[in-house]
Amino acid sequence: MDQILVNLQLLAQFPVVNIKIILDGIMIGALFALAAYGLALVWGVMNVKNLAQGDFVIAGGYVAWYLAGLGLHPLLGVPVAFVLLWVIGWVCYKLVISRVIERDLFTSLLATFGLAIMLAQIMNLLFGSDTQSVDLDMDTLYFFDGFVDIPIAKLIGVLMAAALATGVILFMKNSRMGQAIRATAQDARAARVLGIDTEKVYAFTFSLNAAICGAAGAIIVMVWVIQPFYGITHSVRAFVIVTAAGLGNLPGVIAAGLGIGALEQYGAMIFGIGYQQAIAVMLLLLVLVFRLVQQRRKRQVLQ
Amino acid sequence: MRPAFQLASVLFAASAFFVAPSAHAEDCGEIHLGSAISLTGKYATNGIHAKNGYEFAIEKIKEAGGIKMGDACYNFKVTYYDDESKGDRGATLAERLINQDKVQYMLGPYSSGLTKAIAPVTEKYQIPMVEAEGASRSLFNKGYKYLFAVLSTSEQYLASAITLAAEKAQENGKDPSSVKVAVAVENDPFSLDIRAGILDDAARYDMKVVIDEKLPRDLSDMSAILTKVKLIKPDVLVVSGHSKGAATAVRQIDEMQVKVPMIALTHCEAADVTGKFGDAANDLLCATQWAETLTYEDEIFGSAANYEQEFKAAYTEYETKSVPYQTAQASAAVYVFADAFERAGTMDKEAIRDAIAATDLSTFYGQIKFSEFGNNIAKPMVLRQIQDGKYNVVAPSAFASHPLNWPRN
């Protein structure tokens, strides 16, 4: 309790810290949102709760790390990871996911959990279990006498999250495949009756999800460290963000990501860093309780 | 000399040559050891380092003529199983080694957690286990009789940093009690022991602990702690969070331009902080159980420097990097067994246990002498500082090869 009071005093004594926390939160939240973006699509369109989400992120990180090891510029990892993870996502869809669509929740959770373990073990065999990271080797920007810092890699993450959100929303609205995805998400059977190849839509959506995760991972490896078994951390946060944002709400995913990032940073500053992830999970529980209460009220009004 | 006598002499000499016990290690008998160790999973890298250390020592003992027991000689043979870095699997495999493979002596796994899982099994079956990779002091307060550890326990890992900070304060005409200490450690048994050691030492000098935070296991960002460090300006910052914690700390300390006169970490080598972060890692203090520059030596491995040289020649994958202390201590564990077998002169496991308990051995890894609880009480921890990308020993001062760079820029 004493420590919490000391931390609150620090926040009050140094107002600039609040700016730093908000900026840190936004930058970290943008990276969370990137990893969650594809999950919102897969969950909304295919009703698959993909527990391998974080493992796709880590795989993207390894692609960037491997390329950097070959002497290529780290940022080249972003497009390469996007393409490579698209292919990996398509293979995973054909081998595993296509068999669990329209099956019960337990089956899809079990299948994607198996996929997560398999991906982690493959990465472990290929790259070993050491933690890895990539140094972007670009200067950090400093403001307020060096008290507020913006590492370029994190800034790229924010810009990428914004570009991706805009790109996906425009794609959904304006392209034929985007419209087919929306139609399938609303009613797959009706979409099939109208001549939409839902199998193709599902394969495209899952591959796109993996590709977005891959690109996110290529950025994340420049900000944090990766290891084959760290996928679960990103999966948990992706689920929290999508649940908080609501299904199909792509701008909401970005907003929820940024919000959770900022809340985690404030929580870590006030209560201690050990509570950082507990705050995200608490938020998830609060959102779920709030939603349940709302649903009950709606039902009562209808009755 | 008559021809018949000559022939008899030649035949006698020839028969003596074939019948007499051979001094060649290839002709020695076998002592069967067992080990469940992490060859896959999150501890695989260090698990493989440890296995390589075991195998290198076995080969060196074989080259030296094996373990002499009376007129006979023996070599070690180890049955390894992969515990996949999981405690429950480690315990199951230990049962299998003892019950199915009939192993009577065990080498330890990697990490305190895995040792904690396996030690109750070896204790139940009264199997002597010499371990080299479990440093948590909580392993040695349970009254185990068959567990022995060659390494220093974890509370000693970074305690020298506090002593160094006190020395530097005195050199600058300040009272050691004026030193402000910041601690950020992972919430696991190993790092919590390190924290306990730091807090004990800080209390000894009456230093003030201004930050005392526990890092989550899935730590990805330390900026909240480092922001507090920038505000409070401690004199010493201690971080322990395995390789993820070390890498995250070094990267963010550099990014956020955190200026602390002394920063001490664990797992610098495992995180390859010099390789990944270059100059950003300079002047960091890193805890180590062993260094090749130390003046330890023995009959089998020679000096610490010789161990490093020969190990690198045998395992070429280490050519371009430092030999990890995890490897050296694994070799030392095998040496302890060899020494115990020679002194006991029997295969009886109770006699071996007693011989291990009575160990007082000088090795390339340092002095080894066990307390009644099984931990090594004869070897100090070493603190190295990264100076121009090289790990140089700076504490304790008796073993220091280089002066300390202080304050850190």
PDB file of C-alpha atoms in Angstrom, chain A residues 3 7 10 14 17 20 24 28 121 124 128-135 140 142 146-147 149 151 154 221-225 227 229-230 233 237 265 268-269 272-274 276-277, chain B residues 40-46 86 210-225 227-228 230-232 243-244 247-248 251-252 254-257 270-271 276-277:
ATOM      1  CA  GLN A   3       4.468   1.631  -2.447  1.00  0.00           C
ATOM      2  CA  ASN A   7       3.946   5.796  -6.983  1.00  0.00           C
ATOM      3  CA  LEU A  10       5.575  10.364  -8.233  1.00  0.00           C
ATOM      4  CA  PHE A  14       6.225  14.712 -12.260  1.00  0.00           C
ATOM      5  CA  VAL A  17       5.402  11.033 -16.596  1.00  0.00           C
ATOM      6  CA  LYS A  20       5.208   9.264 -21.195  1.00  0.00           C
ATOM      7  CA  ASP A  24       4.088   4.167 -24.102  1.00  0.00           C
ATOM      8  CA  ILE A  28       2.452  -0.864 -26.971  1.00  0.00           C
ATOM      9  CA  GLN A 121       7.719 -26.910 -31.392  1.00  0.00           C
ATOM     10  CA  ASN A 124      11.948 -24.496 -31.335  1.00  0.00           C
ATOM     11  CA  GLY A 128      16.338 -23.087 -30.811  1.00  0.00           C
ATOM     12  CA  SER A 129      14.891 -21.848 -27.537  1.00  0.00           C
ATOM     13  CA  ASP A 130      17.125 -18.790 -27.028  1.00  0.00           C
ATOM     14  CA  THR A 131      15.389 -15.446 -26.799  1.00  0.00           C
ATOM     15  CA  GLN A 132      16.004 -13.417 -29.953  1.00  0.00           C
ATOM     16  CA  SER A 133      15.555  -9.835 -31.014  1.00  0.00           C
ATOM     17  CA  VAL A 134      16.488  -7.546 -33.870  1.00  0.00           C
ATOM     18  CA  ASP A 135      18.102  -4.173 -33.423  1.00  0.00           C
ATOM     19  CA  THR A 140      15.175   6.971 -30.405  1.00  0.00           C
ATOM     20  CA  TYR A 142      13.525  12.213 -27.069  1.00  0.00           C
ATOM     21  CA  GLY A 146      14.880  13.110 -22.606  1.00  0.00           C
ATOM     22  CA  PHE A 147      12.103  12.078 -20.263  1.00  0.00           C
ATOM     23  CA  ASP A 149      11.214   8.630 -25.478  1.00  0.00           C
ATOM     24  CA  PRO A 151      11.768   4.355 -30.134  1.00  0.00           C
ATOM     25  CA  LYS A 154       7.480   1.399 -31.775  1.00  0.00           C
ATOM     26  CA  VAL A 221      10.891  -8.523 -32.685  1.00  0.00           C
ATOM     27  CA  MET A 222      12.359  -5.023 -33.094  1.00  0.00           C
ATOM     28  CA  VAL A 223      10.690  -3.856 -29.878  1.00  0.00           C
ATOM     29  CA  TRP A 224      10.662  -6.880 -27.565  1.00  0.00           C
ATOM     30  CA  VAL A 225      12.316 -10.274 -27.505  1.00  0.00           C
ATOM     31  CA  GLN A 227      11.080 -17.096 -28.048  1.00  0.00           C
ATOM     32  CA  PHE A 229       6.969 -20.453 -26.482  1.00  0.00           C
ATOM     33  CA  TYR A 230       5.959 -16.795 -26.031  1.00  0.00           C
ATOM     34  CA  THR A 233       1.199 -14.014 -24.280  1.00  0.00           C
ATOM     35  CA  ARG A 237      -3.930 -10.164 -25.250  1.00  0.00           C
ATOM     36  CA  GLN A 265       1.143   1.049 -18.387  1.00  0.00           C
ATOM     37  CA  ALA A 268       2.251  -1.092 -13.924  1.00  0.00           C
ATOM     38  CA  MET A 269       3.280   2.379 -12.782  1.00  0.00           C
ATOM     39  CA  GLY A 272       3.742  -2.584  -9.943  1.00  0.00           C
ATOM     40  CA  ILE A 273       4.718  -4.293 -13.158  1.00  0.00           C
ATOM     41  CA  GLY A 274       3.688  -7.686 -11.772  1.00  0.00           C
ATOM     42  CA  GLN A 276       0.416  -5.502 -15.752  1.00  0.00           C
ATOM     43  CA  GLN A 277      -1.218  -8.477 -17.419  1.00  0.00           C
TER      44      GLN A 277
ATOM     45  CA  THR B  40      13.764 -29.423 -25.960  1.00  0.00           C
ATOM     46  CA  GLY B  41      11.451 -26.772 -24.540  1.00  0.00           C
ATOM     47  CA  LYS B  42      12.250 -23.383 -23.080  1.00  0.00           C
ATOM     48  CA  TYR B  43      15.383 -24.528 -21.209  1.00  0.00           C
ATOM     49  CA  ALA B  44      16.805 -26.473 -24.162  1.00  0.00           C
ATOM     50  CA  THR B  45      19.751 -24.159 -24.807  1.00  0.00           C
ATOM     51  CA  ASN B  46      21.083 -24.374 -21.275  1.00  0.00           C
ATOM     52  CA  LYS B  86       8.686 -29.698 -17.718  1.00  0.00           C
ATOM     53  CA  VAL B 210      13.870   2.485  -3.185  1.00  0.00           C
ATOM     54  CA  ILE B 211      12.385   0.182  -5.852  1.00  0.00           C
ATOM     55  CA  ASP B 212      11.463  -3.437  -5.183  1.00  0.00           C
ATOM     56  CA  GLU B 213       9.427  -4.849  -8.075  1.00  0.00           C
ATOM     57  CA  LYS B 214       8.605  -8.360  -9.227  1.00  0.00           C
ATOM     58  CA  LEU B 215       8.661  -8.930 -12.957  1.00  0.00           C
ATOM     59  CA  PRO B 216       5.963 -11.123 -14.506  1.00  0.00           C
ATOM     60  CA  ARG B 217       7.109 -14.355 -16.184  1.00  0.00           C
ATOM     61  CA  ASP B 218       5.824 -13.175 -19.554  1.00  0.00           C
ATOM     62  CA  LEU B 219       7.541  -9.817 -19.270  1.00  0.00           C
ATOM     63  CA  SER B 220       7.634  -7.875 -22.504  1.00  0.00           C
ATOM     64  CA  ASP B 221       8.070  -4.290 -21.385  1.00  0.00           C
ATOM     65  CA  MET B 222       9.947  -2.783 -18.446  1.00  0.00           C
ATOM     66  CA  SER B 223       9.355   0.867 -19.228  1.00  0.00           C
ATOM     67  CA  ALA B 224       7.188   1.428 -16.124  1.00  0.00           C
ATOM     68  CA  ILE B 225      10.009   0.304 -13.811  1.00  0.00           C
ATOM     69  CA  THR B 227      10.558   5.352 -15.642  1.00  0.00           C
ATOM     70  CA  LYS B 228      10.584   5.067 -11.839  1.00  0.00           C
ATOM     71  CA  LYS B 230      14.739   7.717 -13.939  1.00  0.00           C
ATOM     72  CA  LEU B 231      12.666   9.595 -11.370  1.00  0.00           C
ATOM     73  CA  ILE B 232      14.146   8.143  -8.189  1.00  0.00           C
ATOM     74  CA  SER B 243      17.460 -14.215 -20.660  1.00  0.00           C
ATOM     75  CA  LYS B 244      14.182 -12.446 -21.487  1.00  0.00           C
ATOM     76  CA  ALA B 247      17.549  -8.674 -23.048  1.00  0.00           C
ATOM     77  CA  THR B 248      14.515  -6.493 -22.266  1.00  0.00           C
ATOM     78  CA  ARG B 251      17.401  -2.758 -24.763  1.00  0.00           C
ATOM     79  CA  GLN B 252      15.108  -0.468 -22.761  1.00  0.00           C
ATOM     80  CA  ASP B 254      19.539   2.056 -23.751  1.00  0.00           C
ATOM     81  CA  GLU B 255      16.353   3.299 -25.448  1.00  0.00           C
ATOM     82  CA  MET B 256      15.211   5.252 -22.405  1.00  0.00           C
ATOM     83  CA  GLN B 257      18.726   6.546 -21.617  1.00  0.00           C
ATOM     84  CA  ALA B 270      22.332 -16.545 -22.165  1.00  0.00           C
ATOM     85  CA  ALA B 271      20.686 -13.396 -23.552  1.00  0.00           C
ATOM     86  CA  LYS B 276      22.518  -8.293 -29.701  1.00  0.00           C
ATOM     87  CA  PHE B 277      22.989  -4.825 -28.277  1.00  0.00           C
TER      88      PHE B 277
END
